[in-house]
Coordinates of C-alpha atoms in Angstrom, one line a residue:
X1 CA -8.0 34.9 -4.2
X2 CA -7.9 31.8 -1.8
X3 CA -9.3 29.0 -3.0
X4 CA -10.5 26.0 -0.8
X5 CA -10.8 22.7 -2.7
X6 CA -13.3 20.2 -0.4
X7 CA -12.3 16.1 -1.1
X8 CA -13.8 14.7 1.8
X9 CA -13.2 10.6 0.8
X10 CA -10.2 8.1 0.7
X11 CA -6.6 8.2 -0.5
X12 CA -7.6 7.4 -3.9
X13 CA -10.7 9.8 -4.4
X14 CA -8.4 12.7 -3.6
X15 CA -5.5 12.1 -5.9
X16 CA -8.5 11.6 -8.8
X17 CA -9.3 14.9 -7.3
X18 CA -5.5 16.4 -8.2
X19 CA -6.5 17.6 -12.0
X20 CA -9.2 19.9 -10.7
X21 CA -6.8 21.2 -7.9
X22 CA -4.5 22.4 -10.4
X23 CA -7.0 23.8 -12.7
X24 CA -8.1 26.0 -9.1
X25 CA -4.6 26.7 -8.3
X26 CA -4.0 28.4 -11.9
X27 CA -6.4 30.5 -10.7
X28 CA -5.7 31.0 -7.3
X29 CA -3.2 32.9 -4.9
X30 CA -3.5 29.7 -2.3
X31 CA -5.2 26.7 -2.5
X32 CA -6.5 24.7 0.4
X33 CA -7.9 21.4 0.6
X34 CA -10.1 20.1 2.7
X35 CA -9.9 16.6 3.6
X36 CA -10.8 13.6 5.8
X37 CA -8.0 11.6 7.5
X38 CA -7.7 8.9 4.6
X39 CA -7.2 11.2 2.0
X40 CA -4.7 13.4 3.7
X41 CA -1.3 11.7 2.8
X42 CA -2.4 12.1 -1.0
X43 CA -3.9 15.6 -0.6
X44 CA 0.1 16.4 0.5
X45 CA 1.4 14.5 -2.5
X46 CA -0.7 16.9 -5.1
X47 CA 1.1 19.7 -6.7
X48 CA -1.1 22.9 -6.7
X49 CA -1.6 22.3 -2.7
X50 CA -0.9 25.1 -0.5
X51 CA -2.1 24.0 2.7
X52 CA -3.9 20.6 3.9
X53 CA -7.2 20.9 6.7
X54 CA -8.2 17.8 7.9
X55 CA -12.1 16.8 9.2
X56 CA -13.7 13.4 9.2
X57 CA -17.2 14.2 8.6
X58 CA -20.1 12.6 10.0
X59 CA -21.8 11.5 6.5
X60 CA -18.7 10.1 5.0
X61 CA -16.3 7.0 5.3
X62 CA -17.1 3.2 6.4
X63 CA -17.3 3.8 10.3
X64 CA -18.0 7.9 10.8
X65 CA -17.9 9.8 13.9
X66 CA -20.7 11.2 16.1
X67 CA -22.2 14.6 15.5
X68 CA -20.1 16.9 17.3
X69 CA -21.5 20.4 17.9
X70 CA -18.1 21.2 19.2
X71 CA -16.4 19.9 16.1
X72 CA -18.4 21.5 13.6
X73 CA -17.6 25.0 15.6
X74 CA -14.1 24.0 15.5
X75 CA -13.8 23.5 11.6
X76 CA -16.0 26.4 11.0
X77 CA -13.8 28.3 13.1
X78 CA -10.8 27.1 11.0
X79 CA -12.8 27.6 7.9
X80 CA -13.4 31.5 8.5
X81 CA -10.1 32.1 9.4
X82 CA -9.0 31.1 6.1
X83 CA -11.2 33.8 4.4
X84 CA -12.0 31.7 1.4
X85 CA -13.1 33.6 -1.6
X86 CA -14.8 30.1 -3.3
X87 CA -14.9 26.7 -2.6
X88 CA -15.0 23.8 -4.9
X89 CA -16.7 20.5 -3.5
X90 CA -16.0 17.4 -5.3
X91 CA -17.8 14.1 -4.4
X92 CA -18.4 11.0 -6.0
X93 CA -21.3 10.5 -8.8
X94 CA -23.8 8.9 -5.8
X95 CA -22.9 11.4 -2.9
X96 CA -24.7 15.0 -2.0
X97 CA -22.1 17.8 -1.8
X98 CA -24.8 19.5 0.1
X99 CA -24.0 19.0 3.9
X100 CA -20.5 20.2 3.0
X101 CA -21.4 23.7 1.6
X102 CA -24.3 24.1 4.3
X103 CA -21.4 24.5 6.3
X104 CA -19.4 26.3 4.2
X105 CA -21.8 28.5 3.9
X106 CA -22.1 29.1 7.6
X107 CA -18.1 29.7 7.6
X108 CA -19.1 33.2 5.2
X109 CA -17.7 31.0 2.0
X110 CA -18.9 33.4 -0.8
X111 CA -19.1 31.3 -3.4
X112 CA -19.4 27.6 -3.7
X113 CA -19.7 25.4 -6.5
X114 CA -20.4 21.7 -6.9
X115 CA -22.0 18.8 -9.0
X116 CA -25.2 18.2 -7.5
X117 CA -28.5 16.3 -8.1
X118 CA -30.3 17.5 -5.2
X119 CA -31.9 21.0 -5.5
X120 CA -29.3 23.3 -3.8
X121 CA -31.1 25.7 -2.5
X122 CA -29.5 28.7 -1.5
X123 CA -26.5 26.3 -0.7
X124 CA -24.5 26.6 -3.8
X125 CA -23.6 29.5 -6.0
X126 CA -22.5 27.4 -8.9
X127 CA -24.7 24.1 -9.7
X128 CA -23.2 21.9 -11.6
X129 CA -24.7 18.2 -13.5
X130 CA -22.1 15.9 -14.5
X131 CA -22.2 14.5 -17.9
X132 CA -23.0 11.0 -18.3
X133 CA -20.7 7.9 -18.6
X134 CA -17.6 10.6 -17.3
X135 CA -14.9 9.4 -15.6
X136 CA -14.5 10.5 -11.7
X137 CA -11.3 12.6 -13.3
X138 CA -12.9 14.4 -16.0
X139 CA -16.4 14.7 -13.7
X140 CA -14.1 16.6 -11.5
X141 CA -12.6 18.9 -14.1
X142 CA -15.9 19.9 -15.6
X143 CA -17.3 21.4 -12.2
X144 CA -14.1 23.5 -11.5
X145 CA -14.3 24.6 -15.0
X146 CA -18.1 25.3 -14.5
X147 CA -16.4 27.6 -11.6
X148 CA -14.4 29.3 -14.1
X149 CA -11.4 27.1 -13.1
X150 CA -10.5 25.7 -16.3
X151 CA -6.7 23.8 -16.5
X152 CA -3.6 25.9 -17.5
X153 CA -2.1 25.2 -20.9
X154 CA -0.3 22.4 -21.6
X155 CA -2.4 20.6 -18.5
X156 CA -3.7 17.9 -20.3
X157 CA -5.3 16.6 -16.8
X158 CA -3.5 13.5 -16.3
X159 CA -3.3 12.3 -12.8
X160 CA 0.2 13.4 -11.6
X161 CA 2.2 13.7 -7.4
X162 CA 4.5 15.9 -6.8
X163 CA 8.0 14.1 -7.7
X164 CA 8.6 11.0 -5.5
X165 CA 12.1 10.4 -3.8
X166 CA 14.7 7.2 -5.8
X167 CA 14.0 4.2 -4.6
X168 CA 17.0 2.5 -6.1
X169 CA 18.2 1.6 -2.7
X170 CA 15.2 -0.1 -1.4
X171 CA 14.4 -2.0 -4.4
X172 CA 17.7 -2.6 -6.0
X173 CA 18.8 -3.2 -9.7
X174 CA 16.7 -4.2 -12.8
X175 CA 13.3 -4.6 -13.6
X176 CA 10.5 -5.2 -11.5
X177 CA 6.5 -5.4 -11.7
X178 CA 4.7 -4.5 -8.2
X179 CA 1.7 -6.5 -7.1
X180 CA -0.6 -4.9 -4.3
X181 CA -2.6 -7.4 -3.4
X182 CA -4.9 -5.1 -0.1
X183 CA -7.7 -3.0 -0.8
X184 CA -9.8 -0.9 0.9
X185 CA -13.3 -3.2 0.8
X186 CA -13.2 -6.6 0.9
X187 CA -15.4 -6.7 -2.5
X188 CA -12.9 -5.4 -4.3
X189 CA -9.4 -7.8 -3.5
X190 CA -8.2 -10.7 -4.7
X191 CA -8.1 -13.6 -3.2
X192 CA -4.9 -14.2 -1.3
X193 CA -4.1 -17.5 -2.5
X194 CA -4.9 -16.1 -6.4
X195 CA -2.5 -13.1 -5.9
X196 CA 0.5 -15.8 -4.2
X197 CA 0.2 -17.6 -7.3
X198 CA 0.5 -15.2 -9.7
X199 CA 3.6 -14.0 -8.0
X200 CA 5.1 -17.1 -7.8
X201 CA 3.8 -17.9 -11.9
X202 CA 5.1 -14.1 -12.2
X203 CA 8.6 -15.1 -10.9
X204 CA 9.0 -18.3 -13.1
X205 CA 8.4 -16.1 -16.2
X206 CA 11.4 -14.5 -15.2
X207 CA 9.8 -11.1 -13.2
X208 CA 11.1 -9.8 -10.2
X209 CA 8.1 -9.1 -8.2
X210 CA 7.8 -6.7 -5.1
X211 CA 4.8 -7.0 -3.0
X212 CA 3.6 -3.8 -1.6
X213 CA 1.1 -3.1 1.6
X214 CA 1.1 -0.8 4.5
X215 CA 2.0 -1.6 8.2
X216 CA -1.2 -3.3 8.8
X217 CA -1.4 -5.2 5.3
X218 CA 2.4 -7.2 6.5
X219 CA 0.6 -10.8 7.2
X220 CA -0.7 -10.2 3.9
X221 CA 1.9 -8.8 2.3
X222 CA 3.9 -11.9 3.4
X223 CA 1.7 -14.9 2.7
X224 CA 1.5 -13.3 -0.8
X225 CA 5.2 -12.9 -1.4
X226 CA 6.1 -16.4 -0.4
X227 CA 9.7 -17.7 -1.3
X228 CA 9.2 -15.9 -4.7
X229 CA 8.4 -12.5 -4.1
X230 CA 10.0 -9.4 -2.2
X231 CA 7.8 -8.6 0.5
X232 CA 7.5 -4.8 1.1
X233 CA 4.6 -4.8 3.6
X234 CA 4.8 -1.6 5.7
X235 CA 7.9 -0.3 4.4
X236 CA 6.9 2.1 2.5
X237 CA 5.1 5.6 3.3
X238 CA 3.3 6.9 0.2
X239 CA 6.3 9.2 -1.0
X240 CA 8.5 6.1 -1.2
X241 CA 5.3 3.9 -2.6
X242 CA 5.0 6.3 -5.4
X243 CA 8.8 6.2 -6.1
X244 CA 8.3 2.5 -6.1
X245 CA 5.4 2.4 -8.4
X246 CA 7.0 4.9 -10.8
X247 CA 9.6 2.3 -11.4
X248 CA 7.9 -0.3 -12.0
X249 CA 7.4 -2.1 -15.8
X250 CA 3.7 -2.8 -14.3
X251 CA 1.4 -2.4 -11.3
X252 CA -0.8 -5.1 -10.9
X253 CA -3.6 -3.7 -8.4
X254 CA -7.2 -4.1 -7.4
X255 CA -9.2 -1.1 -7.5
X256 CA -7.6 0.9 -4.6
X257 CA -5.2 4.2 -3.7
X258 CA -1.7 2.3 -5.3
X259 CA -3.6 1.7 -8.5
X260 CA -4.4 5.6 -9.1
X261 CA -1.0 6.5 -7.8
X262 CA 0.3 4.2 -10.5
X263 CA -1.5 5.8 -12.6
X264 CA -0.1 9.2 -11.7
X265 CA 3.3 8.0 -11.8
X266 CA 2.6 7.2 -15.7
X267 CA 2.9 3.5 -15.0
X268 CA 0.6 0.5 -16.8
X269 CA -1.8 -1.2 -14.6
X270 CA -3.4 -4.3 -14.2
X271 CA -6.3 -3.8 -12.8
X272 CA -8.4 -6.7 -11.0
X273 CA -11.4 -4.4 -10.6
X274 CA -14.9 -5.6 -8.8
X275 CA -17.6 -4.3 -10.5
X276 CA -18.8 -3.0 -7.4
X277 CA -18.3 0.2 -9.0
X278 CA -18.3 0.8 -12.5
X279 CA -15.2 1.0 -14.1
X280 CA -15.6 3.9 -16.4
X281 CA -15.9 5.9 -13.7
X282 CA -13.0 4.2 -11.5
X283 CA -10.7 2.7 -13.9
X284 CA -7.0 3.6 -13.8
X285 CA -6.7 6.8 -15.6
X286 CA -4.6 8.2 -18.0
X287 CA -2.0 5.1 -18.2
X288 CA -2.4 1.9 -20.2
X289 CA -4.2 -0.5 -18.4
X290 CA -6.1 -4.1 -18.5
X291 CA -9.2 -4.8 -16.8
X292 CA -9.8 -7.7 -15.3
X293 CA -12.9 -9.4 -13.9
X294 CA -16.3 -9.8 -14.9
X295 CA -17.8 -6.5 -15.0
X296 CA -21.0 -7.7 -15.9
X297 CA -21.2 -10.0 -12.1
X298 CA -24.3 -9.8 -9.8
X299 CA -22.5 -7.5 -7.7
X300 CA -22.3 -4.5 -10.0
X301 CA -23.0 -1.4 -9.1
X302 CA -24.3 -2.4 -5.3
X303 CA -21.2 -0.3 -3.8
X304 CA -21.1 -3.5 -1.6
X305 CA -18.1 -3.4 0.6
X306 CA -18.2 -6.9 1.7
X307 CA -18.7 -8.8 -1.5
X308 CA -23.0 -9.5 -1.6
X309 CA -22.4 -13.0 -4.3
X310 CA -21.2 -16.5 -2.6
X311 CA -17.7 -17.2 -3.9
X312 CA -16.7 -13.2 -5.4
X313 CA -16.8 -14.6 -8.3
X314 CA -16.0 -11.6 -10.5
X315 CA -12.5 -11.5 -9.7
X316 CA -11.7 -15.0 -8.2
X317 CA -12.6 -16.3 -11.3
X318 CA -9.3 -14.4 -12.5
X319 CA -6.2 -16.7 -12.4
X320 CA -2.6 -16.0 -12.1
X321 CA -2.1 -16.8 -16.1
X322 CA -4.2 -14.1 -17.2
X323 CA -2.3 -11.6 -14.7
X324 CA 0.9 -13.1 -16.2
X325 CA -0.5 -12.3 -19.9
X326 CA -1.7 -9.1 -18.9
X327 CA 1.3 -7.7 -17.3
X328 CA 3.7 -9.3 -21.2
X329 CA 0.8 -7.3 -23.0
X330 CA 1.7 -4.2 -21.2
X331 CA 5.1 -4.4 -21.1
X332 CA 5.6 -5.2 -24.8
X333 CA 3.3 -2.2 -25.6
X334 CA 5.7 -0.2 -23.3
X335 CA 8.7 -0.9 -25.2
X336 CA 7.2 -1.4 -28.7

């Protein structure tokens, strides 16, 4: 059977996706996923992954596109060609999965399955309710397994990429903790000058610390660094980020896509996470990891993208020292 697994958010959402891909794919004879633009480049770093479509749909993202008969036609188009025999839609605990299998259903998609609030109508084959208080992971893994897609054995549904490439060269000899100081909403990042001196409080405890952003994150990525820092700021594609985070002692990361691929490179992570979202459903998965910020702000649980309280107080209220103690915890508890 073909199998078409539907992620339709950001980088991040779709490699918290990767644990029910695999359960489909021990199932499967091919597994597609269906994706928007930001969540392609981790939909290509999943293992289980046959084949990759990608649509930006109308109802998702920060700035979505128009209504486009002619798109739809087009993805339906692709869709039917692809002769799916089910379809699994994952979405996040406060979206509808219900525009996406109205479509899929058009496309002749037999039977679709996904966790949803709304009455489905004649829209979905399998209805699933997520549990309470269940991480976006395991929230994930309990609707394919309400499919009948339950993990291989020995899958204990940890996060995990397909192996990344040595980045020896690029980040040269001996230890080093990474500290990504972009995110995706302004909510949710650190203040510049707060991540700058926890490098530079980082580097006097004797760390090497590499700075990591993408090509549009490098003024960033360089005012953070400073004199004490190795600024990596758009040299990385996510292949070589995930080999850089799997060698790392320690990610230090607000909640973002590096964070969960740290987390399914099996490396600790600091996480300076806004409660904008709550973290048992968000948190770094799988991996050791320290929370910081107050979770218990104004601002939780708003989704707020821009942050709603003056001065983002829940995590500017964070200093460099207690990233510095956070990041000695984890290490000793690596290497006790």
């Amino acid at each position: 059977m073909k199998a078409l697994v539907v992620r339709l958010d950001s980088f991040g959402d779709v490699l918290l996706a990767g644990p029910a891909v695999r359960a489909v794919a021990a199932h499967s004879e091919h597994v597609t996923v269906l994706c928007g633009p930001r969540g392609a480049d981790a939909a290509h770093l999943l293992p289980g992954v046959d084949e990759v479509l990608v649509w930006e749909a109308p109802w998702e993202g920060f700035d979505p596109p128009d209504v486009s008969v002619d798109d739809v036609d087009a993805l339906l188009g692709r869709l039917r060609a692809g002769s799916f025999g089910a379809a699994l839609v994952l979405t996040s605990f406060h979206q509808s999965p219900l525009p996406t299998a109205l479509l899929l259903r058009l496309a002749g998609i037999g039977r679709i399955g996904a966790d949803s609030v709304d009455h489905p109508g004649r829209l979905l084959d399998v209805r699933h309710r997520r549990l309470p208080g269940r991480h976006e992971v395991e929230a994930a893994l309990d609707t394919a397994a309400a499919m009948g897609f339950r993990p291989p054995p020995g899958d204990e549904g940890r996060l995990r990429v397909l192996p990344p490439p040595d980045t020896g060269a690029l980040t040269g000899n001996g230890p080093y903790v990474v500290l990504h100081p972009g995110a995706s909403a302004p909510a949710r990042a650190w203040n510049p000058r707060r991540c700058a001196d926890a490098v530079a409080l980082l580097a006097d405890a004797g760390h090497r610390v590499v700075v990591t952003g993408g090509p549009h994150e490098r003024v960033l990525t360089r005012c953070v660094s400073g004199d004490a820092g190795v600024d990596f700021g758009g040299r990385t594609d996510p292949r070589t980020l995930a080999g850089v985070l799997r060698m790392a002692d320690v990610v230090i990361s607000a909640n973002t896509g590096p964070a969960h691929l740290a987390a399914a490179v099996g490396t600790p992570v600091v996480s300076l996470f806004a409660p904008v979202v709550p973290a048992e459903r968000w948190a770094p998965y799988g991996v050791p990891a320290i929370l910081l910020g107050d979770q218990s702000a104004p601002c939780a649980n708003t989704r707020a993208l821009t942050c709603p309280v003056p001065g983002h107080p829940c995590l500017d209220e964070v200093t460099g020292q207690d990233v510095v103690r956070a990041v000695h915890k984890l290490i000793q508890e690596r290497h006790t």
